[in-house]
Amino acid sequence: MQLSDLIKKLKAYEKKPDITLIKRAYAFAEKAHEGQTRATGEFYIEHPLNVAYILADLKLDDITIAAALLHDVVEDTEYTQKDIINNFGKEIANLVEGMTKIKTLKNLSREDYHAETIRKVILASVKDIRIILIKLADRLHNMRTISVFREEKRQRIAKDALEVYAPIAHKLGIASIKWEMEDLAFEQLQPEVYKEIRKKIQQSQKEREKEIEKIKKIIDEELKTTKISCDITGRPKHIYSIYRKMQKRSKSFEEIYDLTALRIITDNVRHCYELLGIVHSIWTPIPKEFDDYIATPKSNMYQSLHTVVIGPINKPIEIQIRTEEMHAIAEQGIAAHWKYKGHGSDNEFDQKLKWMMEINELQKDSEDAKEFLKMLHIDFFEDEIFTFTPKGKVIELPKSAGVLDFAYAVHSDLGNKCIAAKVNGLFVPLRATLKNGDRVEIITAKNQHPSRDWLKIVKTSKAASKIKKYITLTQKVPIKSFKKEEEIKKELEAWIIDVDSMSKPEILFSRCCRPIPGDKIVGFSRNMGKVNIHRNDCTAVKKIDSDRKKVSVRWVDSIGRIVEIKVDAENRTGLFAEILNTLIAQSTSIKHANAKPIGNQFVECSFQMETSGLKHLQDLIQRLKKINGVRHVFIGNVSS
Ligand code: MN
């Protein structure tokens, strides 16, 4: 690497770069670092020169390039901040100073160290975003030359890259730095896995190139009749990202890498959509795999159309379609944006950096580094969501995870007994999904147990395996404390009421003893085809007039029957919602819900809903009874 290479590169994108400034900065740095060598054996100046070159790759301005050349001068040589101000002015001096301030104390725990580093990077960069860009370039060059360091240092630098700097690059949308840093770090941290994936990629390379050529020809042919020009290229997949996908989705290399990835770059937004139409007319798109990040850009400014189609050899192809400017932003993120819009009072630009200001605010409030790091994580990793227990413990889940996944992630007992949850203070049913930052309180019931239906709801393998384990266990081993088989059979047969000797009687449940499904009952027929149902042990039964005819009655199970449940409770805020949510949590389809105040202290809530049988109804009643303030739960038309 020579200074002339850097100048050549700078001239290629800057209209009137201050070459004298670059030359002066280089000469100053070279003199300041004179006699210093890097672990690689090269002269020290090689490092700032390469850092400057990485920034020139991102097409940054001459001021940034000059500051990059000088970035280690104050830190590592006898020159001071004042010397930089005197020779290069305040703007460059501030950038160099920002870099110097990022140095973090070494004797911190790993977590604290990360939090502190990110905090300092952000703190420095709030003043000038270019500081973070120089820092990333600095780190990237360290990663590129990592092999010369001793083992322990290599591990540390690689971990920092993966856990701190790559996420920052991602957040700023600088994909080019993120990918390279991740792959370099991964190679250090898991060399065997890295080599294996790389080998597999190389083995299938030729075949893949052939397929891409084929696809290109077909699209080009189709475009002949249009005025659209575009550039179609195969998209390299990054080793670490393949590895992450394999891990996350528990899939093999072949399943992940089997997708051919293609990128189409064109000149304007209209052509993007036209190309999408053309691609979809040639090959069948896979539903749900289409994303329009042009209409709704990602939070790191990324814009593109994504689709997956079944390609010419009957295999899925991932296709991204975008304009050149979108591509620059996809690869260089904030750096490209900075170049297009410049800094200063650009509203859109400010908006993009709002998260940085928010983090800056947050770090002022955070009591300790860990708390801050926890909050940072929420912001930094988009694919995962971070949720919290009521005590503030972080539970990391995949994006689409729900209440049950959360419960099982905390503890399998919590999962097995989960009936619903409170998310940020509000009741949600079992099947509710969670968002980043949700505070989740799991609500349990002693008599709850996992069902097969749960397997359809959960997203994490952990939850699924625990549910399966529970189901197999309880199927094989009869649990003695359960009711005798005969009793269970009887119960299953018994819902709602079958009355001997009468066809379609009107059933009235007595108010005195309020029988609920499963209770031993007795019936008394009245005129007009009505039957009063009492519990066997009801004291009123003895007093009943002899002119009322005792009839034989029993509960009959009837799936899908509409029942009315009434809940008599002390009135309080949120009660109705809580009851409703308890019912929803049991996958009950509710036809009608109503609440009627009784005086100013009580309320009667009634619900008409479909049940899936006697057991279901019994469960519901048990749960409703546990709700704070509930006095009675009864069913159906209550007789006076
Ligand atoms: Mn450096």
XYZ file of C-alpha atoms in Angstrom, residues 54-317:
264
model
C -10.814 1.471 3.986
C -12.540 4.840 4.505
C -11.803 5.779 0.916
C -13.614 2.532 -0.005
C -16.594 4.061 1.747
C -15.982 7.223 -0.317
C -15.522 9.512 2.655
C -14.308 13.095 2.389
C -10.703 14.314 2.507
C -11.058 15.552 6.111
C -11.951 12.034 7.296
C -9.092 10.534 5.271
C -6.611 13.004 6.810
C -7.934 12.303 10.314
C -7.610 8.563 9.645
C -3.946 9.021 8.741
C -3.439 10.857 12.030
C -5.696 8.722 14.204
C -3.008 7.076 16.363
C -0.663 10.057 16.649
C -1.947 11.506 19.925
C -2.456 8.080 21.420
C 0.828 6.437 20.517
C 3.405 9.194 19.990
C 4.764 12.200 21.855
C 2.640 14.626 19.846
C -0.359 16.172 21.579
C -3.850 17.271 20.720
C -2.522 20.842 20.559
C -0.026 19.875 17.855
C -2.870 18.502 15.752
C -4.968 21.651 16.241
C -2.015 23.878 15.299
C -1.155 21.894 12.196
C -4.542 20.722 10.935
C -7.231 22.810 12.597
C -10.104 22.024 14.944
C -12.214 19.752 12.709
C -9.505 17.159 12.152
C -8.264 17.516 15.733
C -11.760 16.725 17.042
C -11.924 13.552 14.981
C -8.531 12.428 16.277
C -9.495 13.295 19.830
C -12.737 11.337 19.489
C -10.736 8.259 18.525
C -8.411 8.683 21.494
C -11.277 8.932 23.944
C -12.665 5.543 22.954
C -9.839 3.745 24.768
C -11.475 1.688 27.489
C -10.168 0.623 30.870
C -8.826 -2.909 30.698
C -9.703 -4.194 34.163
C -13.444 -4.395 33.565
C -15.496 -7.567 33.274
C -16.220 -8.609 29.712
C -19.818 -7.362 29.825
C -18.889 -4.067 31.398
C -16.060 -3.682 28.955
C -18.419 -4.082 25.984
C -20.953 -1.694 27.428
C -18.281 0.840 28.209
C -16.737 0.575 24.752
C -20.031 0.997 22.947
C -20.929 3.841 25.266
C -17.697 5.660 24.508
C -17.941 5.080 20.766
C -21.436 6.506 20.774
C -20.616 9.337 23.099
C -17.762 10.418 20.851
C -19.753 9.942 17.668
C -22.745 11.962 18.731
C -20.522 14.991 18.069
C -19.372 13.757 14.682
C -20.500 10.516 13.070
C -17.194 10.227 11.217
C -15.481 9.217 14.482
C -17.356 5.932 14.557
C -16.465 5.320 10.917
C -12.745 5.802 11.577
C -13.013 3.492 14.586
C -14.665 0.778 12.512
C -12.001 1.078 9.809
C -9.310 0.923 12.498
C -10.812 -2.285 13.886
C -11.287 -3.808 10.467
C -7.635 -3.310 9.625
C -6.643 -4.882 12.941
C -8.772 -7.875 12.020
C -7.179 -8.130 8.584
C -3.726 -8.279 10.143
C -4.726 -10.353 13.163
C -2.581 -13.392 12.371
C 0.581 -11.750 13.697
C -0.768 -11.400 17.219
C -0.380 -14.038 19.877
C -3.281 -16.416 20.471
C -4.780 -14.695 23.495
C -4.801 -11.287 21.860
C -6.258 -12.729 18.656
C -9.174 -14.200 20.594
C -9.828 -10.931 22.376
C -9.725 -8.797 19.238
C -11.925 -11.284 17.377
C -14.508 -11.332 20.179
C -14.609 -7.539 20.272
C -15.121 -7.478 16.533
C -17.976 -9.956 16.667
C -19.689 -8.681 19.784
C -19.141 -4.937 19.628
C -17.959 -3.576 16.315
C -19.850 -5.766 13.831
C -23.162 -4.926 15.563
C -22.277 -1.219 15.438
C -21.479 -1.545 11.723
C -24.784 -3.339 11.237
C -26.679 -0.672 13.114
C -25.105 1.967 10.914
C -25.951 -0.099 7.845
C -22.332 -0.590 6.794
C -22.768 -4.121 5.528
C -19.392 -4.265 3.799
C -17.540 -3.781 7.086
C -19.942 -5.933 9.074
C -19.579 -8.984 6.788
C -15.832 -8.809 6.505
C -15.344 -8.292 10.212
C -17.654 -11.161 11.098
C -15.985 -13.616 8.753
C -12.496 -12.641 9.930
C -13.538 -12.968 13.569
C -15.340 -16.243 12.984
C -12.229 -17.674 11.344
C -10.329 -16.939 14.561
C -12.954 -18.113 16.997
C -14.117 -21.284 15.254
C -11.452 -22.151 12.677
C -12.671 -25.707 12.027
C -16.273 -24.770 11.285
C -15.095 -21.796 9.246
C -12.863 -23.971 7.057
C -15.540 -26.557 6.508
C -18.155 -24.045 5.367
C -15.618 -22.324 3.128
C -14.653 -25.656 1.561
C -18.277 -26.510 0.853
C -18.874 -23.118 -0.752
C -15.868 -23.589 -3.017
C -16.998 -27.071 -4.035
C -20.358 -25.873 -5.309
C -18.983 -22.660 -6.817
C -18.786 -23.765 -10.473
C -22.238 -25.262 -10.564
C -23.658 -22.127 -9.026
C -21.956 -19.846 -11.530
C -23.457 -21.908 -14.340
C -26.919 -21.542 -12.866
C -26.490 -17.788 -12.510
C -25.375 -17.507 -16.156
C -28.502 -19.387 -17.180
C -30.740 -17.079 -15.165
C -28.990 -13.985 -16.518
C -29.567 -15.100 -20.101
C -33.259 -15.658 -19.509
C -33.733 -12.224 -17.883
C -31.634 -10.441 -20.545
C -33.738 -12.058 -23.269
C -36.876 -10.846 -21.550
C -35.495 -7.309 -21.221
C -34.701 -6.944 -24.937
C -38.135 -5.531 -25.687
C -37.918 -3.011 -22.835
C -35.782 0.029 -22.155
C -34.671 -1.200 -18.764
C -30.983 -1.648 -18.243
C -29.692 -3.520 -15.284
C -26.766 -5.364 -13.849
C -27.289 -8.926 -12.638
C -24.735 -10.524 -10.375
C -24.481 -13.536 -8.150
C -24.481 -12.471 -4.553
C -21.729 -13.815 -2.343
C -22.941 -15.401 0.854
C -20.895 -14.801 3.897
C -19.518 -17.664 5.914
C -20.571 -16.349 9.281
C -24.070 -15.528 8.113
C -24.476 -19.064 6.717
C -23.298 -20.421 10.045
C -25.714 -18.199 11.977
C -28.633 -19.302 9.818
C -27.694 -22.960 10.277
C -27.639 -22.421 14.029
C -30.762 -20.370 14.230
C -32.932 -22.567 12.044
C -31.278 -25.860 13.014
C -30.651 -26.591 9.351
C -27.794 -28.161 7.447
C -25.365 -26.271 5.251
C -27.059 -27.673 2.161
C -30.489 -26.459 3.219
C -29.218 -22.932 3.803
C -26.799 -22.653 0.944
C -29.045 -24.378 -1.551
C -30.614 -21.029 -2.312
C -28.918 -19.263 -5.167
C -28.695 -15.582 -4.416
C -28.919 -12.972 -7.116
C -28.801 -9.205 -7.150
C -30.242 -6.941 -9.815
C -29.166 -3.298 -9.812
C -30.960 -0.819 -12.016
C -31.191 2.948 -12.474
C -34.446 3.988 -10.850
C -37.193 2.912 -8.484
C -39.801 2.410 -11.222
C -37.501 -0.025 -12.975
C -37.067 -1.941 -9.725
C -40.778 -2.703 -9.628
C -40.907 -3.416 -13.370
C -38.050 -5.874 -12.996
C -39.861 -7.503 -10.112
C -42.903 -7.930 -12.364
C -40.751 -9.452 -15.092
C -39.047 -11.870 -12.708
C -42.405 -12.934 -11.301
C -43.785 -13.495 -14.775
C -40.912 -15.810 -15.703
C -40.731 -17.836 -12.493
C -43.298 -18.589 -9.836
C -42.737 -16.497 -6.719
C -42.975 -18.178 -3.325
C -45.748 -16.490 -1.361
C -44.740 -14.713 1.849
C -41.130 -14.454 0.716
C -41.657 -11.058 -0.854
C -40.502 -7.981 1.064
C -40.722 -4.397 -0.100
C -37.988 -2.558 1.748
C -38.193 0.239 -0.812
C -41.600 1.306 0.444
C -40.636 0.583 4.065
C -36.873 0.898 4.578
C -35.235 -0.957 7.465
C -34.202 1.063 10.488
C -30.601 1.125 9.280
C -31.737 2.793 6.021
C -31.531 -0.372 3.930
C -33.764 -0.357 0.860
C -34.356 -3.145 -1.645
C -37.003 -5.479 -3.024
C -36.636 -9.097 -1.901
C -38.306 -12.058 -3.510
C -37.811 -15.795 -3.818
C -38.863 -17.591 -6.991
C -38.680 -21.175 -8.197
C -35.928 -20.922 -10.786
C -35.097 -22.697 -14.054
C -33.758 -25.845 -12.389
C -36.681 -26.053 -9.982
C -34.710 -24.656 -7.098
C -35.501 -21.482 -5.188
C -33.540 -18.335 -6.081
